[in-house]
Coordinates of C-alpha atoms in Angstrom, one line a residue:
Chain A
M1116 CA 0.0 0.1 -0.1
L1117 CA 1.0 3.4 0.0
N1118 CA 4.1 4.5 1.9
E1119 CA 4.0 7.7 4.1
L1120 CA 4.3 10.6 2.0
A1121 CA 7.4 13.1 2.0
I1122 CA 6.2 16.2 2.6
I1123 CA 8.6 19.2 2.6
D1124 CA 8.5 22.9 3.5
F1125 CA 9.1 25.3 0.7
E1126 CA 12.0 26.4 2.7
I1127 CA 13.9 23.5 1.5
I1128 CA 13.5 24.5 -2.3
W1129 CA 14.3 28.1 -1.5
K1130 CA 17.5 26.8 0.3
K1131 CA 18.3 24.4 -2.7
I1132 CA 18.0 27.5 -4.8
N1133 CA 20.5 29.4 -2.5
N1134 CA 22.8 26.6 -2.4
S1135 CA 22.2 26.2 1.4
L1136 CA 21.1 22.9 2.1
T1137 CA 22.4 21.0 4.8
M1138 CA 23.1 17.1 4.2
D1139 CA 20.0 16.0 6.0
E1140 CA 17.8 18.4 4.1
E1141 CA 19.3 17.2 0.5
I1142 CA 18.3 13.6 1.7
E1143 CA 14.8 15.1 2.5
L1144 CA 14.8 17.0 -0.7
S1145 CA 15.8 14.0 -2.9
R1146 CA 13.4 11.7 -1.2
W1147 CA 10.4 14.2 -2.1
L1148 CA 11.9 14.4 -5.7
A1149 CA 11.7 10.6 -6.0
E1150 CA 7.9 10.7 -5.2
S1151 CA 6.8 12.0 -8.6
P1152 CA 8.0 13.4 -11.7
S1153 CA 5.5 16.6 -11.2
H1154 CA 7.8 17.5 -8.0
Q1155 CA 11.1 17.6 -10.3
Q1156 CA 9.0 19.8 -12.6
Y1157 CA 8.1 22.1 -10.0
L1158 CA 11.5 22.5 -8.8
N1159 CA 12.8 23.1 -12.2
R1160 CA 10.2 25.9 -12.7
A1161 CA 10.8 27.2 -9.2
I1162 CA 14.8 27.4 -10.0
R1163 CA 14.1 29.0 -13.4
H1164 CA 11.8 31.7 -11.7
Y1165 CA 14.3 32.9 -9.1
R1166 CA 17.0 32.9 -11.5
T1167 CA 15.4 34.8 -14.3
G1168 CA 12.9 36.8 -12.6
S1169 CA 9.1 36.3 -13.3
R1170 CA 7.7 35.6 -16.6
P1171 CA 5.6 38.3 -18.8
G1172 CA 2.1 38.4 -17.3
I1173 CA -1.1 38.5 -19.2
G1174 CA -2.0 41.3 -21.4
K1175 CA -5.4 42.7 -22.3
A1176 CA -5.9 40.8 -25.6
E1177 CA -4.7 37.5 -23.8
T1178 CA -7.3 38.5 -21.0
E1179 CA -10.2 39.0 -23.5
K1180 CA -9.3 35.9 -25.5
A1181 CA -9.2 33.8 -22.0
W1182 CA -12.7 35.2 -21.3
R1183 CA -14.1 34.2 -24.7
N1184 CA -12.7 30.6 -24.2
F1185 CA -13.8 30.5 -20.6
K1186 CA -17.4 31.6 -21.4
R1187 CA -17.4 28.9 -24.3
K1188 CA -16.8 26.0 -22.2
G1189 CA -16.0 27.0 -18.9
F1190 CA -19.4 27.7 -17.2
K1191 CA -23.1 27.7 -17.7
T1192 CA -25.0 30.7 -17.4
N1193 CA -28.5 29.1 -16.6
R1194 CA -29.1 29.2 -13.2
N1195 CA -31.7 26.3 -12.7
I1196 CA -29.1 23.8 -14.0
P1197 CA -26.4 23.1 -11.8
A1198 CA -23.5 23.5 -14.1
M1199 CA -20.3 21.4 -13.8
M1200 CA -23.0 18.6 -13.1
I1201 CA -24.9 16.1 -15.2
S1202 CA -26.8 17.7 -17.9
V1203 CA -30.5 16.3 -18.6
A1204 CA -29.5 13.7 -21.2
A1205 CA -27.9 11.2 -19.0
A1206 CA -25.9 9.9 -22.0
V1207 CA -24.2 13.0 -22.6
A1208 CA -23.3 14.1 -19.1
A1209 CA -20.8 17.0 -19.3
I1210 CA -18.7 16.9 -16.3
I1211 CA -15.9 19.4 -15.4
L1212 CA -13.9 17.8 -12.9
M1213 CA -12.2 20.4 -10.9
L1214 CA -9.3 17.9 -10.2
N1215 CA -6.7 19.9 -8.4
F1216 CA -9.2 21.0 -6.0
L1217 CA -11.9 18.4 -5.5
L1218 CA -9.6 15.6 -4.2
P1219 CA -8.4 16.5 -0.7
F1220 CA -5.1 15.5 0.4
K1221 CA -6.2 12.6 2.7
R1222 CA -7.0 9.9 0.2
S1223 CA -10.7 9.5 1.2
N1224 CA -12.6 6.2 1.0
S1225 CA -15.6 7.4 -0.5
S1226 CA -14.3 6.7 -3.9
H1227 CA -12.9 3.2 -3.4
I1228 CA -11.9 1.4 -6.6
A1229 CA -12.6 -2.3 -6.7
S1230 CA -8.8 -3.7 -7.2
H1231 CA -6.6 -6.5 -5.7
E1232 CA -5.0 -5.5 -2.8
G1233 CA -2.0 -3.5 -3.4
E1234 CA -2.3 -3.6 -7.1
Q1235 CA -0.9 -0.2 -8.6
I1236 CA -0.6 0.6 -12.2
H1237 CA 2.0 3.0 -12.9
P1238 CA 2.1 5.6 -15.4
G1239 CA 4.4 5.4 -18.7
S1240 CA 7.9 6.4 -18.4
N1241 CA 11.2 6.9 -20.7
K1242 CA 11.7 3.9 -23.0
A1243 CA 12.2 3.4 -26.5
T1244 CA 14.0 0.9 -28.9
L1245 CA 16.6 2.2 -31.4
I1246 CA 17.1 0.5 -34.7
L1247 CA 20.2 1.5 -36.7
D1248 CA 20.8 1.7 -40.5
D1249 CA 22.6 -1.6 -39.9
G1250 CA 19.9 -3.1 -38.1
S1251 CA 21.4 -3.5 -34.9
V1252 CA 18.9 -2.8 -31.9
Y1253 CA 19.3 -0.9 -28.8
D1254 CA 17.3 -0.6 -25.9
L1255 CA 17.0 2.8 -24.4
T1256 CA 15.7 3.0 -20.7
A1257 CA 15.8 5.5 -18.0
S1258 CA 18.8 4.1 -16.4
K1259 CA 21.2 3.4 -19.4
K1260 CA 23.7 5.8 -21.2
L1261 CA 24.8 5.0 -24.6
L1262 CA 27.6 6.6 -27.2
L1263 CA 27.4 5.3 -30.6
K1264 CA 29.1 6.4 -34.1
E1265 CA 27.3 5.7 -37.3
G1266 CA 28.5 7.3 -40.7
G1267 CA 30.4 9.9 -38.9
S1268 CA 27.4 11.0 -36.5
E1269 CA 27.5 10.8 -32.7
I1270 CA 24.6 9.3 -31.3
K1271 CA 24.1 10.0 -27.6
S1272 CA 21.4 8.6 -25.3
E1273 CA 21.0 9.6 -21.4
G1274 CA 18.1 7.6 -20.9
K1275 CA 15.1 9.8 -21.8
K1276 CA 16.9 12.0 -24.6
L1277 CA 18.5 10.8 -27.6
E1278 CA 20.9 13.3 -29.5
Y1279 CA 22.5 13.6 -33.0
S1280 CA 25.4 15.4 -33.8
G1281 CA 28.5 15.5 -35.9
K1282 CA 29.0 16.5 -39.6
G1283 CA 28.1 13.1 -41.0
S1284 CA 29.8 11.6 -43.9
S1285 CA 29.7 12.7 -47.5
D1286 CA 28.1 9.5 -48.5
K1287 CA 25.2 10.5 -51.1
E1288 CA 22.9 7.7 -49.7
L1289 CA 21.0 8.7 -46.4
K1290 CA 21.5 6.5 -43.4
Y1291 CA 18.2 6.2 -41.4
N1292 CA 17.5 5.2 -37.7
T1293 CA 14.1 4.3 -36.4
L1294 CA 13.1 5.0 -32.9
S1295 CA 10.0 3.0 -31.7
I1296 CA 8.2 3.9 -28.4
P1297 CA 6.3 1.1 -26.8
R1298 CA 2.8 1.4 -25.0
G1299 CA 3.6 3.1 -21.7
G1300 CA 6.7 5.1 -22.9
E1301 CA 7.6 8.3 -24.2
F1302 CA 10.9 9.8 -25.3
F1303 CA 12.6 13.0 -26.4
L1304 CA 14.8 13.2 -29.6
Q1305 CA 17.1 15.8 -31.1
L1306 CA 17.7 15.6 -34.7
A1307 CA 21.2 16.4 -36.4
D1308 CA 19.7 19.6 -37.5
G1309 CA 18.9 20.7 -34.0
T1310 CA 14.9 19.8 -34.4
K1311 CA 13.6 18.7 -31.3
V1312 CA 10.9 15.8 -31.3
W1313 CA 8.6 14.7 -28.3
L1314 CA 7.3 11.3 -28.9
N1315 CA 4.3 9.9 -27.2
S1316 CA 3.5 6.2 -26.4
E1317 CA 3.2 3.9 -29.1
T1318 CA 5.0 5.6 -31.8
I1319 CA 7.6 5.1 -34.3
L1320 CA 9.8 7.8 -36.1
R1321 CA 12.1 7.0 -39.0
Y1322 CA 14.9 9.8 -39.8
P1323 CA 18.0 10.2 -41.6
I1324 CA 21.0 10.5 -39.0
Q1325 CA 22.2 13.5 -41.3
F1326 CA 19.8 15.5 -43.4
S1327 CA 20.7 16.0 -47.1
G1328 CA 21.5 19.5 -48.2
T1329 CA 18.2 20.2 -50.0
E1330 CA 15.3 18.8 -47.8
R1331 CA 14.7 17.5 -44.3
R1332 CA 12.3 14.4 -44.3
V1333 CA 11.0 12.2 -41.6
E1334 CA 8.3 9.4 -41.2
L1335 CA 5.9 9.2 -38.5
T1336 CA 3.3 6.8 -37.1
G1337 CA 1.8 7.7 -34.0
E1338 CA 2.0 11.2 -32.0
A1339 CA 5.0 13.4 -31.8
F1340 CA 5.4 17.3 -31.2
F1341 CA 7.9 19.0 -33.4
E1342 CA 9.7 22.0 -32.7
V1343 CA 11.4 22.3 -36.1
A1344 CA 14.7 24.0 -36.1
R1345 CA 14.4 27.0 -38.5
N1346 CA 16.2 26.8 -42.0
E1347 CA 14.2 28.3 -45.0
K1348 CA 16.4 26.9 -47.6
V1349 CA 15.9 23.2 -46.4
P1350 CA 12.3 22.5 -45.8
F1351 CA 11.1 19.9 -43.3
Y1352 CA 8.5 17.3 -44.2
V1353 CA 6.7 14.9 -41.8
E1354 CA 5.1 12.1 -43.7
S1355 CA 2.5 10.2 -42.1
G1356 CA 1.0 7.6 -44.3
E1357 CA -1.9 9.5 -46.0
Q1358 CA -0.5 13.0 -45.5
S1359 CA 2.4 14.9 -45.5
V1360 CA 3.1 18.1 -43.8
R1361 CA 5.6 20.9 -45.2
V1362 CA 7.5 23.0 -42.5
I1363 CA 9.5 26.1 -42.7
G1364 CA 10.4 26.5 -38.5
T1365 CA 7.5 25.7 -36.4
E1366 CA 5.9 23.9 -33.2
F1367 CA 3.2 21.5 -34.1
N1368 CA 1.9 18.1 -32.9
I1369 CA 0.8 15.3 -35.2
S1370 CA -1.4 12.4 -34.2
S1371 CA -1.8 9.5 -36.6
Y1372 CA -2.4 6.2 -34.8
K1373 CA -3.0 3.4 -37.3
E1374 CA -6.3 2.3 -35.5
N1375 CA -7.7 6.0 -35.8
P1376 CA -9.3 6.7 -39.2
F1377 CA -8.1 10.4 -39.0
I1378 CA -4.9 12.1 -38.9
Y1379 CA -4.7 15.6 -36.8
T1380 CA -2.0 17.8 -37.1
T1381 CA -2.4 20.9 -34.6
L1382 CA -0.1 23.9 -34.7
V1383 CA 1.1 25.7 -32.0
K1384 CA 3.6 28.3 -33.7
G1385 CA 4.5 29.2 -37.3
R1386 CA 3.1 27.8 -40.4
V1387 CA 2.6 24.6 -42.0
E1388 CA 1.2 23.2 -45.0
V1389 CA -0.7 19.8 -44.8
V1390 CA -1.0 17.9 -48.1
A1391 CA -3.2 14.7 -48.9
N1392 CA -0.8 12.3 -50.5
N1393 CA -3.3 10.6 -52.6
K1394 CA -4.9 14.0 -53.6
P1395 CA -2.2 16.3 -53.8
Q1396 CA -4.7 19.2 -54.7
Q1397 CA -6.2 18.6 -51.3
K1398 CA -4.0 20.9 -48.9
Q1399 CA -4.6 23.2 -45.9
I1400 CA -2.4 25.9 -44.6
L1401 CA -2.3 26.1 -41.0
V1402 CA -1.9 28.9 -38.8
P1403 CA -1.4 28.8 -34.8
N1404 CA -4.2 27.2 -33.1
E1405 CA -5.8 25.4 -36.2
Q1406 CA -6.1 22.0 -36.7
S1407 CA -6.3 19.9 -39.8
T1408 CA -8.4 16.6 -39.9
I1409 CA -7.6 14.2 -42.8
D1410 CA -9.8 11.4 -43.5
K1411 CA -7.4 8.5 -44.5
I1412 CA -9.9 6.8 -46.7
G1413 CA -11.5 9.5 -48.4
G1414 CA -8.4 11.8 -48.4
E1415 CA -10.3 14.9 -47.6
I1416 CA -8.7 17.7 -45.5
S1417 CA -10.7 20.1 -43.2
K1418 CA -9.5 22.3 -40.8
R1419 CA -10.8 24.0 -37.6
H1420 CA -10.0 26.6 -35.0
V1421 CA -8.8 24.7 -31.6
D1422 CA -7.1 25.5 -28.1
S1423 CA -4.0 24.0 -29.1
Y1424 CA -3.0 23.5 -25.5
R1425 CA -5.4 20.5 -25.2
Y1426 CA -3.6 18.7 -28.1
V1427 CA 0.0 19.4 -26.9
A1428 CA -0.5 19.1 -23.2
W1429 CA 0.8 15.4 -23.0
K1430 CA 4.1 16.7 -23.6
E1431 CA 3.8 18.9 -20.5
G1432 CA 3.0 15.9 -18.3
R1433 CA -1.1 16.5 -18.4
F1434 CA -4.0 15.0 -20.1
V1435 CA -6.6 17.6 -21.0
F1436 CA -9.9 16.5 -21.9
D1437 CA -12.6 18.7 -23.2
G1438 CA -15.8 16.9 -23.6
Q1439 CA -14.5 13.8 -25.0
S1440 CA -16.3 10.6 -24.7
L1441 CA -14.9 8.2 -22.3
E1442 CA -14.3 5.8 -25.0
E1443 CA -11.8 8.1 -26.7
I1444 CA -10.5 9.2 -23.3
M1445 CA -9.9 5.4 -22.4
K1446 CA -7.8 5.0 -25.8
I1447 CA -5.6 7.4 -24.8
L1448 CA -5.2 6.5 -21.4
S1449 CA -4.8 2.8 -22.1
K1450 CA -1.5 3.7 -24.4
W1451 CA 0.1 5.5 -21.6
Y1452 CA -0.9 3.0 -18.7
N1453 CA -0.5 0.2 -20.8
V1454 CA -3.8 -1.5 -19.6
E1455 CA -6.6 -3.1 -21.5
V1456 CA -10.2 -1.5 -21.1
A1457 CA -13.5 -3.3 -21.5
F1458 CA -16.7 -1.7 -21.1
D1459 CA -19.7 -3.3 -19.7
R1460 CA -22.4 -1.5 -21.6
D1461 CA -22.1 0.3 -24.8
E1462 CA -23.9 3.6 -23.6
L1463 CA -21.0 4.1 -21.1
K1464 CA -18.9 4.7 -23.9
N1465 CA -20.7 8.0 -24.7
I1466 CA -20.3 9.7 -21.3
R1467 CA -18.3 12.8 -21.8
F1468 CA -15.8 14.2 -19.8
T1469 CA -14.0 17.3 -19.2
G1470 CA -10.9 17.7 -17.0
N1471 CA -7.2 18.4 -16.8
L1472 CA -5.2 15.3 -15.1
K1473 CA -1.7 14.7 -14.2
R1474 CA -0.2 12.2 -16.6
Y1475 CA 2.6 11.1 -14.2
S1476 CA -0.1 9.9 -11.5
D1477 CA -0.7 6.2 -10.6
F1478 CA -3.4 4.9 -12.8
G1479 CA -5.8 4.2 -9.8
E1480 CA -5.5 7.8 -8.6
L1481 CA -6.6 9.2 -11.8
L1482 CA -9.5 6.6 -12.0
K1483 CA -10.6 8.0 -8.7
K1484 CA -11.0 11.4 -10.0
I1485 CA -13.1 10.2 -13.1
Q1486 CA -15.3 7.8 -10.6
K1487 CA -16.0 11.0 -8.2
T1488 CA -18.3 12.2 -10.8
D1489 CA -20.3 9.0 -9.9
E1490 CA -21.0 8.3 -13.5
V1491 CA -19.0 5.2 -13.9
A1492 CA -17.2 2.7 -11.6
F1493 CA -14.0 0.9 -12.5
N1494 CA -12.8 -2.4 -11.5
I1495 CA -9.1 -3.1 -12.2
E1496 CA -7.8 -6.5 -12.5
N1497 CA -4.5 -7.8 -13.9
N1498 CA -4.2 -4.8 -16.0
K1499 CA -7.4 -4.9 -17.2
I1500 CA -9.8 -2.2 -16.5
T1501 CA -13.7 -2.9 -16.6
I1502 CA -16.1 0.0 -16.5
R1503 CA -19.2 -0.4 -15.1
Chain B
M760 CA -16.9 46.1 2.5
Q761 CA -17.3 49.1 0.0
V762 CA -20.8 49.9 -1.3
E763 CA -19.7 49.2 -5.1
D764 CA -18.5 45.9 -4.1
K765 CA -21.8 45.1 -2.5
I766 CA -23.4 46.2 -5.6
L767 CA -21.4 44.2 -8.0
F768 CA -21.8 41.1 -5.7
S769 CA -25.5 41.5 -5.8
E770 CA -25.3 41.6 -9.5
I771 CA -23.5 38.6 -9.7
K772 CA -26.1 36.7 -7.6
N773 CA -28.8 38.3 -10.0
R774 CA -26.9 36.3 -12.7
N775 CA -25.7 39.7 -14.6
L776 CA -23.2 38.3 -17.0
K777 CA -22.1 41.8 -18.0
V778 CA -20.9 42.6 -14.4
Y779 CA -19.3 39.0 -14.3
E780 CA -17.2 39.5 -17.5
S781 CA -16.0 42.9 -16.2
L782 CA -14.8 41.3 -13.0
F783 CA -13.1 38.7 -15.0
I784 CA -11.4 41.1 -17.3
N785 CA -10.2 43.4 -14.8
Y786 CA -9.1 40.7 -12.1
Y787 CA -7.7 37.9 -14.3
P788 CA -4.5 39.2 -15.3
Q789 CA -3.5 40.3 -11.6
L790 CA -4.8 37.3 -10.2
V791 CA -2.9 34.8 -12.8
K792 CA 0.5 36.7 -12.0
F793 CA -0.3 36.4 -8.3
A794 CA -0.8 32.7 -8.8
Q795 CA 2.2 32.5 -11.0
G796 CA 4.3 33.3 -7.9
Y797 CA 3.3 30.1 -6.1
I798 CA 2.9 27.9 -9.1
F799 CA 5.6 29.2 -11.5
D800 CA 3.4 27.7 -14.5
L801 CA 1.2 29.8 -16.7
H802 CA -1.1 27.2 -17.7
E803 CA -1.8 26.0 -14.3
S804 CA -2.1 29.6 -12.6
E805 CA -4.7 30.0 -15.2
D806 CA -6.7 26.9 -14.5
I807 CA -6.7 27.9 -10.9
V808 CA -7.8 31.3 -11.4
Q809 CA -10.7 30.0 -13.9
N810 CA -11.8 27.6 -11.6
L811 CA -12.3 30.3 -8.8
F812 CA -14.4 32.2 -11.2
I813 CA -16.6 29.1 -12.1
H814 CA -17.2 28.5 -8.3
F815 CA -17.6 32.3 -7.9
W816 CA -20.5 32.3 -10.2
E817 CA -22.0 28.8 -9.6
D818 CA -22.0 29.3 -5.8
A819 CA -22.5 32.9 -5.4
E820 CA -25.3 32.4 -3.0
R821 CA -23.3 30.4 -0.8
I822 CA -20.5 32.7 -0.5
N823 CA -20.1 34.8 2.2
L824 CA -18.5 38.0 1.1
D825 CA -17.2 39.8 4.3
L826 CA -14.2 41.1 2.5
S827 CA -13.9 43.5 -0.4
L828 CA -14.3 41.7 -4.0
K829 CA -10.5 42.2 -4.1
A830 CA -9.4 40.7 -0.9
Y831 CA -11.8 37.9 -1.5
F832 CA -10.6 37.0 -4.9
F833 CA -6.8 37.1 -3.6
K834 CA -7.4 35.2 -0.6
A835 CA -9.2 32.7 -2.6
V836 CA -6.6 32.1 -5.4
K837 CA -3.9 31.9 -2.4
N838 CA -5.8 29.0 -0.9
R839 CA -6.1 27.4 -4.1
C840 CA -2.4 27.6 -4.6
I841 CA -1.9 26.1 -1.1
N842 CA -4.2 23.2 -2.4
Y843 CA -2.1 22.8 -5.3
L844 CA 1.0 22.6 -3.3
R845 CA -0.5 20.3 -1.2
D846 CA -1.1 18.0 -3.8
I847 CA 2.8 17.9 -4.7
Q848 CA 3.2 17.6 -1.1
I849 CA 4.8 21.0 -0.2
H850 CA 3.8 23.4 2.7
D851 CA 4.7 27.0 2.7
R852 CA 5.1 27.3 6.6
H853 CA 7.3 30.5 6.4
N854 CA 5.2 32.3 3.7
I855 CA 7.9 32.6 1.2
L856 CA 6.0 31.6 -1.6
Y857 CA 3.2 34.2 -0.3
V858 CA 5.6 37.0 -0.3
E859 CA 6.8 35.7 -3.8
A860 CA 3.3 35.9 -5.0
L861 CA 2.9 39.3 -3.7
L862 CA 6.2 40.5 -5.4
N863 CA 5.3 39.1 -8.5
Q864 CA 2.1 41.2 -8.7
E865 CA 3.5 43.8 -10.7
N866 CA 0.4 46.2 -9.8
G867 CA 1.6 47.2 -6.5
D868 CA -1.8 47.8 -5.3
E869 CA -2.5 44.0 -4.5
Y870 CA -4.4 42.9 -1.7
Q871 CA -2.5 43.7 1.5
D872 CA -2.4 41.9 4.3
P873 CA -1.7 44.1 7.5
E874 CA 0.7 41.9 9.2
L875 CA 2.5 41.2 6.0
I876 CA 2.7 44.9 5.5
A877 CA 4.4 45.2 9.0
Q878 CA 7.0 42.6 8.2
I879 CA 7.8 44.0 4.7
N880 CA 8.3 47.4 6.5
A881 CA 10.6 46.1 9.2
A882 CA 12.5 44.1 6.3
I883 CA 12.5 47.3 4.1
A884 CA 14.0 49.6 6.6
Q885 CA 16.9 47.2 6.5
L886 CA 17.5 47.8 2.9
P887 CA 19.9 50.4 1.5
E888 CA 18.5 54.1 1.6
Q889 CA 17.9 54.8 -2.0
M890 CA 16.4 51.4 -2.3
V891 CA 14.2 51.9 0.7
R892 CA 12.6 54.9 -1.2
I893 CA 11.9 53.2 -4.6
V894 CA 10.6 50.4 -2.8
K895 CA 8.2 52.2 -0.9
L896 CA 7.0 54.4 -3.7
K897 CA 6.3 50.9 -5.5
Y898 CA 5.0 48.7 -3.2
L899 CA 3.6 50.7 -0.4
E900 CA 2.3 53.8 -2.5
G901 CA 1.4 51.4 -5.6
K902 CA 3.4 54.0 -7.9
K903 CA 3.9 53.0 -11.6
L904 CA 8.0 52.5 -12.8
E905 CA 7.4 55.5 -15.0
E906 CA 6.4 57.6 -12.0
I907 CA 9.1 56.7 -9.6
A908 CA 11.6 57.1 -12.6
Q909 CA 10.2 60.8 -12.8
I910 CA 10.4 61.3 -9.2
H911 CA 13.8 60.3 -9.0
E912 CA 14.9 61.7 -12.4
V913 CA 16.5 58.4 -13.6
S914 CA 15.7 56.1 -16.4
K915 CA 12.9 53.5 -16.0
N916 CA 15.6 50.8 -16.6
T917 CA 17.4 52.0 -13.7
V918 CA 14.5 51.9 -11.2
K919 CA 13.6 48.4 -12.7
T920 CA 17.2 47.1 -11.8
Q921 CA 17.0 48.9 -8.3
L922 CA 13.7 47.2 -7.8
L923 CA 14.9 43.7 -8.7
R924 CA 17.9 44.0 -6.5
A925 CA 15.7 45.2 -3.8
K926 CA 13.5 42.3 -4.3
T927 CA 16.1 39.8 -3.9
K928 CA 17.3 41.3 -0.7
L929 CA 14.0 41.7 0.6
R930 CA 13.1 38.1 0.1
K931 CA 16.3 37.0 1.9
I932 CA 15.4 39.4 4.8
L933 CA 12.0 38.1 5.1
V934 CA 12.6 34.7 4.7
K935 CA 15.1 34.9 7.6
N936 CA 12.9 36.9 9.8
T937 CA 9.6 35.5 9.2
D938 CA 7.7 33.2 11.1
L939 CA 4.6 34.7 9.8
K940 CA 1.3 33.1 10.6
F941 CA -1.3 34.8 8.5
F942 CA -4.9 34.1 8.2
F943 CA -6.1 30.7 6.8

């Protein structure tokens, strides 16, 4: 069962920043850090804040935009319907989980999840398999360091980050590496041109270890967030089966899972052009906060305005749901927690939820929060979740 | 509580969306900035403030507003930030983060807690003289950077640098001296 929680006083973080920790406090801090990746993230943010001063605040335009978004999805104006609760039609119950605040610190028993004693399902972690051009295979996990040389390039892994550097040989033929992320994994990759890629669970990326002088082209199956190093002379392409995305220098997310009939491309910054490979006349240019959807069979592309944060939150360690069906939500969660999901009744699949959840929580904790809405109940047994 | 606040709050209870909007527009940026001094993350801070506004609308009838609206908002955001910290297993026993949140708030006329003001005053007294003047103008009188620059006939950047240095010093003094136990 749960061990006693390590609670620290902020003073320890303060002292860490000012390099004045005693040995005992150092131990206390590291115990706290070990409890959850979110703790490390908080510490990093605190250090950055105190070193560089506060970040710019929110201006007038951003405030007005925040208001519009907030009004659209945040609350209901009809006083007779208790908002945040179940709407009239039970099938489409829109529920906002104010998760950060709903759950009291002491874990209550009121939302008990039936599971076998002590059974915990842990979130995903940094893991990947690297396949070199010559076919040799390396297992990259959080604990291992790796340094390889291939075709004049240096390949370095620190267990959660893979980095390419070096001039490369003058070979005409490009050498390719493939990085494969299993269910329950994520990984960060920096390509030879400095482009950064965050890879989500069940994702495969194939890329040259050095790019040619005329174009940069990678192939993606699954989901990844790209921060493309700007180089207007050498365009960057992401191929994902039925579509290709042409980029100059930008940040965007592509979700192209095999089992999903659509490919979604969401732009955070810059500009990209999305082209249907079967119907090249079908293309869309995206500006920030736009998302294109391509129908893999028909090849039609459409685009719409979205809040891009929701689609890239996974990279920041969060799951953000905005009225998605439980079926969609469980698909996403099952990839990260590597579990199987079964629904007792089909209508449960259509219950809709809204919420912002921590990606690194134990799965039971996360389900508890969903269960608190009293819409569904979960049963966990041997990595299989049954929804009643 | 001021009369204006009473009127505004009763309008909220009457479901006056216009009043709600203007309160949101008016307080949102300062409250997010304040929360950032606790959370150090923009998205999280925005979530916290938005959730408060949801609660403020939904549960208006049940909210007992004995403070000014401003004091209510700041206190509520503070409590929500403390809850956030509790979830990641942090206590702010010495109110280091509270001080940070107040300092992070650029407006200068933030909700001020008398006990904290006394502590800040004591800490300010320990700063070098010209810093004292600038800090007082900024944090106790709520003057803008431009105004302070004019008063002292120096550039805005000089004031900014001075303030930054003063803040760092202040934090150190406050943290060393404070065992503040504010309202909860």
